[in-house]
CSV table of C-alpha atoms in Angstrom, one decimal:
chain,number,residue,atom,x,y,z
D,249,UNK,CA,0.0,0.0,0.0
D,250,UNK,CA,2.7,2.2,0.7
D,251,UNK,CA,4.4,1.8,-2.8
D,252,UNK,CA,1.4,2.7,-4.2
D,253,UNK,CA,0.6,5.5,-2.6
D,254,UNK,CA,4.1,7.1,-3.6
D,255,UNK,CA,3.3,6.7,-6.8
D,256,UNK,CA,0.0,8.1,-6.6
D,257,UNK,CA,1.1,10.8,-4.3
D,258,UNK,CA,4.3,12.3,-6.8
D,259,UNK,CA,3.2,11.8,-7.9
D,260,UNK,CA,0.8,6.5,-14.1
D,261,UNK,CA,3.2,6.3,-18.3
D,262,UNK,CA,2.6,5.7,-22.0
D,263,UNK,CA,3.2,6.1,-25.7
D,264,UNK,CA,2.5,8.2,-28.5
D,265,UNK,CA,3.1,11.4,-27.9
D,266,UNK,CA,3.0,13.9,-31.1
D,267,UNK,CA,6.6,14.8,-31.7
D,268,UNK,CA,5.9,18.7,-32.6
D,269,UNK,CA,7.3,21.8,-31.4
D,270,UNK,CA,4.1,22.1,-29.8
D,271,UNK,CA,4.5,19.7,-27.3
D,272,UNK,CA,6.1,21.5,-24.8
D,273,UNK,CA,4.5,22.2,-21.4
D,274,UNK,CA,5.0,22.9,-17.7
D,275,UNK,CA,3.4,22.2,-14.9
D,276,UNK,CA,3.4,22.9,-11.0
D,277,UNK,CA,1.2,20.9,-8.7
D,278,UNK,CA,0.2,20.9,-5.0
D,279,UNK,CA,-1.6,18.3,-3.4
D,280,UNK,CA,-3.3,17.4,-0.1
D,281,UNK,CA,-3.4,13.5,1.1
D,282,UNK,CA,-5.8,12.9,3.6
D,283,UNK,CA,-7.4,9.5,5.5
D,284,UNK,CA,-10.9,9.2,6.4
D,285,UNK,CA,-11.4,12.9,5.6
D,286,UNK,CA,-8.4,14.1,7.6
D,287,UNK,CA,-5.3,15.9,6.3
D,288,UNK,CA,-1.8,13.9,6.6
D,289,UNK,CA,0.3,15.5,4.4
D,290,UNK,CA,1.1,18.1,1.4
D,291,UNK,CA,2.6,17.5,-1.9
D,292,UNK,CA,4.4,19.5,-4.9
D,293,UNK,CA,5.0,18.3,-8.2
D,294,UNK,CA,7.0,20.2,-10.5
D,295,UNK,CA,7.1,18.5,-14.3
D,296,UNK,CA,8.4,20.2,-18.3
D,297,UNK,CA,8.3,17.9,-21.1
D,298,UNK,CA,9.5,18.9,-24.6
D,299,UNK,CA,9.2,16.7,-27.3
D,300,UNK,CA,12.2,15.5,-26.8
D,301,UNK,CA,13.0,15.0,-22.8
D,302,UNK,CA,10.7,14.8,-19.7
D,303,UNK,CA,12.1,16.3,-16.1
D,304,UNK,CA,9.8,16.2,-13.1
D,305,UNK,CA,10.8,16.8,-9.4
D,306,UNK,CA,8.5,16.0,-6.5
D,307,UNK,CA,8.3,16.6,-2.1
D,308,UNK,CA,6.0,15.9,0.3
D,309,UNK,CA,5.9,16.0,4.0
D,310,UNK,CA,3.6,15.0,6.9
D,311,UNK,CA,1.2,17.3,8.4
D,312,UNK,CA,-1.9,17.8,10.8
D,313,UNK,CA,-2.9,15.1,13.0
D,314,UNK,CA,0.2,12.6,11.3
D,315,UNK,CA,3.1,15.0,12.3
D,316,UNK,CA,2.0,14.8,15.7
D,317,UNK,CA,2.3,11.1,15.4
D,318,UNK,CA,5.7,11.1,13.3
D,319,UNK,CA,8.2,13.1,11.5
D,320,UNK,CA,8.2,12.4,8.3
D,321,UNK,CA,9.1,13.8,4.3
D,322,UNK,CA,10.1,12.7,1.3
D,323,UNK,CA,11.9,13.8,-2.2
D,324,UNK,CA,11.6,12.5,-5.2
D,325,UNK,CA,12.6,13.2,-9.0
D,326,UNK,CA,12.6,11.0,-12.8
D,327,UNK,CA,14.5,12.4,-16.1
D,328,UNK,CA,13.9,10.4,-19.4
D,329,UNK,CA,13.4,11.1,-23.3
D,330,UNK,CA,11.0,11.1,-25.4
D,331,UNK,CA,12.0,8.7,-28.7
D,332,UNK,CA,9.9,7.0,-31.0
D,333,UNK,CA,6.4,7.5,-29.5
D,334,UNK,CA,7.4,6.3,-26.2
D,335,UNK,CA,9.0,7.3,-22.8
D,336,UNK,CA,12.7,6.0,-22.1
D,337,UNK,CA,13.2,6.6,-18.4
D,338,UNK,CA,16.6,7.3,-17.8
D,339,UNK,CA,16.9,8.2,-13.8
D,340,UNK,CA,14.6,7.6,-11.2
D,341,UNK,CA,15.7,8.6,-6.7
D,342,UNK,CA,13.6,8.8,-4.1
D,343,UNK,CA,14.5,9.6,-0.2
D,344,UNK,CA,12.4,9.6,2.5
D,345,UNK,CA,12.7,9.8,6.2
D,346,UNK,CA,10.7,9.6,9.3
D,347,UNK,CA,11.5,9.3,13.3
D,348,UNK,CA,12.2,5.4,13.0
D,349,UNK,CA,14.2,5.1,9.7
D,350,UNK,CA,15.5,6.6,5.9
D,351,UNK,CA,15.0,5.2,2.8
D,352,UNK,CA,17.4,6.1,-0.7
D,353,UNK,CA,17.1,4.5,-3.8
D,354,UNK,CA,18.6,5.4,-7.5
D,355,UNK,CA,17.8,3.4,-10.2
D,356,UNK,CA,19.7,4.4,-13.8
D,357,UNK,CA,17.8,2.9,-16.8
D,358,UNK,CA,18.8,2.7,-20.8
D,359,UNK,CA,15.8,1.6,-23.0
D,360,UNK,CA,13.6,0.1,-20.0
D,361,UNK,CA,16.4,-1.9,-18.1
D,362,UNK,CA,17.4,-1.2,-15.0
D,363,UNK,CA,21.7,-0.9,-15.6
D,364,UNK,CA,22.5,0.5,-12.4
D,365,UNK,CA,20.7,0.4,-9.0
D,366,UNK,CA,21.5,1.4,-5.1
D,367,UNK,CA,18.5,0.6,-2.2
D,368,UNK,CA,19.6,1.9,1.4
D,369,UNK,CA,18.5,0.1,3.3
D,370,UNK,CA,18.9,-3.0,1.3
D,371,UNK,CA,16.4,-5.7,1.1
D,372,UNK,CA,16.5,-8.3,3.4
D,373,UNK,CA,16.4,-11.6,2.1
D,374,UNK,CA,13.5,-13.7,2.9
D,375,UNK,CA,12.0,-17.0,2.2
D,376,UNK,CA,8.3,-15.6,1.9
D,377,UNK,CA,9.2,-13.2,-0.5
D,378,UNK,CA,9.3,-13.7,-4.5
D,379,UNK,CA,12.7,-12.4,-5.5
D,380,UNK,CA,13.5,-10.3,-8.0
D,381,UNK,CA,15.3,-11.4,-10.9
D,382,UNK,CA,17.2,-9.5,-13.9
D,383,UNK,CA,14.0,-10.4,-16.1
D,384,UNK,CA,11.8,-8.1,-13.8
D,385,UNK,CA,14.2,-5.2,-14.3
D,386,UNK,CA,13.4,-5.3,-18.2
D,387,UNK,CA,10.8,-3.3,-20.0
D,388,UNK,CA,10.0,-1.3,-17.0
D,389,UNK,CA,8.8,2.7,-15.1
D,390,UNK,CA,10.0,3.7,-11.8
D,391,UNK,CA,7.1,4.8,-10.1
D,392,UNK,CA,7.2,8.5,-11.5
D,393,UNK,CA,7.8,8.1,-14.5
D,394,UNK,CA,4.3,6.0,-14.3
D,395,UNK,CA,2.5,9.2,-13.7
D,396,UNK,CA,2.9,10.3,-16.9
D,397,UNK,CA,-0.3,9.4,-19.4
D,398,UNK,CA,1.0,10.4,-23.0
D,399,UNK,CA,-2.1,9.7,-25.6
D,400,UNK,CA,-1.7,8.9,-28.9
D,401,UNK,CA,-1.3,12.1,-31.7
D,402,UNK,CA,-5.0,12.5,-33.5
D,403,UNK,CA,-7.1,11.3,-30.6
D,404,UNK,CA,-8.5,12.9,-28.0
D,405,UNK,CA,-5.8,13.1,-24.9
D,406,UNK,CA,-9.1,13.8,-22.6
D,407,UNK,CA,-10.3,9.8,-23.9
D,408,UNK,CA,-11.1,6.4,-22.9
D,409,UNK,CA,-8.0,5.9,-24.8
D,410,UNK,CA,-5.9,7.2,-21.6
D,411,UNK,CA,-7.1,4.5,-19.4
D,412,UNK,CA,-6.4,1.4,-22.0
D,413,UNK,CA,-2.7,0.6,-20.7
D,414,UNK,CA,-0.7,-1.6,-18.1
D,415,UNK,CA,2.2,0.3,-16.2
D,416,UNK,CA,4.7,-2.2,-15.6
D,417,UNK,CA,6.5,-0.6,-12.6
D,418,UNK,CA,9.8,-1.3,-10.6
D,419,UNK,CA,10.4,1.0,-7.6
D,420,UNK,CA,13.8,-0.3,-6.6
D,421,UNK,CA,12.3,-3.2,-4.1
D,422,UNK,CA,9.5,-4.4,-5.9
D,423,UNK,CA,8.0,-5.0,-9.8
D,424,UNK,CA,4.1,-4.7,-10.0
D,425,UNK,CA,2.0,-4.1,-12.6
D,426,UNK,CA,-0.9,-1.3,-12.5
D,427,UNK,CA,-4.0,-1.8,-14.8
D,428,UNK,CA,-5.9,0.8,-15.7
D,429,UNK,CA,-9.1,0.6,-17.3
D,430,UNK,CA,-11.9,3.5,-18.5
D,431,UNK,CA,-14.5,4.5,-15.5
D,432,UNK,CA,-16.1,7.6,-16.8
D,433,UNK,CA,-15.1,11.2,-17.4
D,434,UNK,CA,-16.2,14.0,-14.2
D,435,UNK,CA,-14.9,17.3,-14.1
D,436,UNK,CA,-12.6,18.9,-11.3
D,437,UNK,CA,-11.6,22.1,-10.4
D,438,UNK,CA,-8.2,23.7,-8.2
D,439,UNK,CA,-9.9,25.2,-5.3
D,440,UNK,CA,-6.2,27.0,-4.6
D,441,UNK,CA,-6.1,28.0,-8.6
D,442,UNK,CA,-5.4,26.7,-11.8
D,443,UNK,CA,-7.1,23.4,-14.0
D,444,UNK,CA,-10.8,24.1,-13.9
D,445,UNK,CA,-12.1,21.4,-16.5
D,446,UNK,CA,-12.8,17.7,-17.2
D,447,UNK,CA,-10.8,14.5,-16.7
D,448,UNK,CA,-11.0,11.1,-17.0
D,449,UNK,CA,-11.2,8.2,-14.6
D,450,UNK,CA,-9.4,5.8,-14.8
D,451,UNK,CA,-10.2,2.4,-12.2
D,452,UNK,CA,-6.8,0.8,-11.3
D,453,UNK,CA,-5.9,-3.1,-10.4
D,454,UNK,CA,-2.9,-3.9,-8.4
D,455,UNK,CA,-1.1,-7.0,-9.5
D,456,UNK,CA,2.4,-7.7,-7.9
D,457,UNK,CA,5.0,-9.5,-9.6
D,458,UNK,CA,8.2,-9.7,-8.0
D,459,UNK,CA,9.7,-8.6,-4.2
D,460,UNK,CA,6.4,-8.7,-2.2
D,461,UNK,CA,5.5,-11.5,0.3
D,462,UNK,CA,2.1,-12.8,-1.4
D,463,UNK,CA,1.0,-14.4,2.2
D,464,UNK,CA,0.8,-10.8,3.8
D,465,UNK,CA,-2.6,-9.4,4.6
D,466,UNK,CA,-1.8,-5.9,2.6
D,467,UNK,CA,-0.9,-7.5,-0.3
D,468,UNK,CA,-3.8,-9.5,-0.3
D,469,UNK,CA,-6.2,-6.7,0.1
D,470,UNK,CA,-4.7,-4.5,-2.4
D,471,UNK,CA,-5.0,-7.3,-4.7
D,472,UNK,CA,-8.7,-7.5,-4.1
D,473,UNK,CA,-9.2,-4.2,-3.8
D,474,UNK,CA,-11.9,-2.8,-6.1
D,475,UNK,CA,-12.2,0.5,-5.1
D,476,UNK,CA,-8.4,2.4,-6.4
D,477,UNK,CA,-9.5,5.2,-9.1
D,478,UNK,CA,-7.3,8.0,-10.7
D,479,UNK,CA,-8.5,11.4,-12.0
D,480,UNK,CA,-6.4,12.5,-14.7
D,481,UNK,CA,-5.7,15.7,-16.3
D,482,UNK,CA,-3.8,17.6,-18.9
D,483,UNK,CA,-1.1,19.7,-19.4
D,484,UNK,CA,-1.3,22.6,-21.3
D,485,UNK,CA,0.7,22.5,-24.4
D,486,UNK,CA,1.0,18.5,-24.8
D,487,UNK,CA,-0.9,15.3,-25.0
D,488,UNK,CA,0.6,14.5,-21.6
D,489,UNK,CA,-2.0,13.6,-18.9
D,490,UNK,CA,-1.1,13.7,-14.7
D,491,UNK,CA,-3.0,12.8,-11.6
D,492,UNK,CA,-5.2,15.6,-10.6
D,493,UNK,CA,-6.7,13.2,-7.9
D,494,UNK,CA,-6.4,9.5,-6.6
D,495,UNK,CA,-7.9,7.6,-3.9
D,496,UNK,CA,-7.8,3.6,-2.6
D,497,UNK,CA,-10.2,2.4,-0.3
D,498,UNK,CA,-8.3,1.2,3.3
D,499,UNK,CA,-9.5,-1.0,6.0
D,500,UNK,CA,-9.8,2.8,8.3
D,501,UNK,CA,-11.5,4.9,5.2
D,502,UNK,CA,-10.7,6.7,1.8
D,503,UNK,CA,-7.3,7.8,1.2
D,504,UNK,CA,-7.1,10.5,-1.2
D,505,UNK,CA,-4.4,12.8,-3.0
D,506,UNK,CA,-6.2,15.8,-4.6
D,507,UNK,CA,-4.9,18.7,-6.1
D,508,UNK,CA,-5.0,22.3,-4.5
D,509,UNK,CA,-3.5,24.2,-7.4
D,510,UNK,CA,-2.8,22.7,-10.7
D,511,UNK,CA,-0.9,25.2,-13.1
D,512,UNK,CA,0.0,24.5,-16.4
D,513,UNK,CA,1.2,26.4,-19.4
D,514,UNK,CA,2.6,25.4,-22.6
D,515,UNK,CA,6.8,26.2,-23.0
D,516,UNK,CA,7.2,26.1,-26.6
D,517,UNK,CA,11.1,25.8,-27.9
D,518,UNK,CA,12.0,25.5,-24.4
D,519,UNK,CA,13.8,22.6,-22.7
D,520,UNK,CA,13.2,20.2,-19.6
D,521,UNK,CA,14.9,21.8,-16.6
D,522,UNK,CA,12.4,22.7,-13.6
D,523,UNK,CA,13.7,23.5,-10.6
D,524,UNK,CA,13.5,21.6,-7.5
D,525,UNK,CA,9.1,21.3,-6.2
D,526,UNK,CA,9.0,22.2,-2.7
D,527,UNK,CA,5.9,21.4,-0.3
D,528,UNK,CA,4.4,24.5,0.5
């Protein structure tokens, strides 16, 4: 569950984007997460795109009712290209840390393959737990790089054609597959400024391949859990497509990432470099 929500909290990818000098866009995101109807934590989401190249940065940090628990904040950040219709991740690290522990990890990628990787703290072997092998390393998106929807040039970005894709995923500990599949389209709106407009919803499955323990009880419910839904939206400028809101049904209530502020603007002729998103 906690995989997942990174991913949906930084911040889902695909193919097909238009290669035209009109397919370059920026965007700067702030999110809330919140459990049962209460705030945890805040989120930023920086992300420029060319037709070439892709950059996004991402933070988040505890807040409310969780700080008081626990300490706890997180960075992450993804660089790729853009070749041939498809996304070619190229870097993907992520550090978090709370009062108990900290957690690195830097994956390097060339065409979908993992070449280089470093998890701190490592993964402790275990004889419950399916183990990763070179073959789940191949034809692969680190998690944030899987927030990116790129539709198809001609179609309607703002489609059922968004949701018609599996995002093979490996997050430096585990390889799982998310499957997305059309719900319906509901509009949504920034309270904090910004995207004011429809989206579409996408339902998500969970399936784990590789690095989980398949006898655990969380496993098991995300598995069978019915109830995970994305709300995606676009960025001015491209055919490129972002979480505007997610939410996956717990055992203690709906937990939900929605956007604040959702600012985009298109960034024709200029390249990929954001600076680094900081939680507000």
């Amino acid at each position: 569950m906690h995989r997942f929500g990174l991913t949906a909290l930084l911040a889902l990818a695909g193919s097909g984007v238009a290669a035209s000098a009109h397919a370059d866009g920026r965007l700067e995101a702030r999110y809330t997460l919140s459990l049962a109807g209460l705030e945890l934590g805040k989120a930023a989401l920086l992300l420029e795109v060319d037709e070439r190249s892709y950059t996004a940065s991402g933070s988040a940090r505890l807040t409310g009712m969780a700080q008081a628990v626990s300490s706890g904040k997180g960075t992450a950040g993804a660089r790729g290209a853009i070749a041939r219709g498809e996304l070619e991740p190229r870097a993907f690290a992520m550090e978090a840390e709370s009062d108990r522990k900290a957690e690195a990890i830097r994956l390097v990628m060339s065409r979908d393959t993992v070449t280089e990787m470093r998890v701190e703290p490592p993964v402790t072997e275990s004889p419950d737990r399916v183990p990763v092998t070179d073959k789940d390393k191949k034809g692969i998106l680190d998690p944030m790089s899987a927030a990116l929807i790129m539709v198809p040039g001609g179609d309607d970005a703002l489609s059922e054609k968004a949701c018609d894709r599996v995002l093979s995923i490996f997050d430096g500990r585990q390889r799982y597959d998310l499957q997305l599949s059309y719900e319906r389209m509901e509009d949504v709106k920034a309270e904090k400024g910004g995207y004011a407009g429809p989206s579409v919803v996408c339902r998500i499955a969970y399936r784990p391949v590789a690095g989980h323990k398949p006898n655990r009880a969380g496993v098991k419910y995300m598995m069978n859990n019915k109830e995970m839904f994305v709300w995606l939206a676009p960025i001015a400028g491209t055919r490129m497509l972002v979480p505007f809101r997610a939410s996956v049904n717990t055992a203690i209530g709906v937990a939900q990432i929605q956007a604040e502020s959702f600012v985009s603007e298109p960034m024709v002729g200029r390249g990929a470099k954001p600076t680094r998103a900081q939680v507000p």
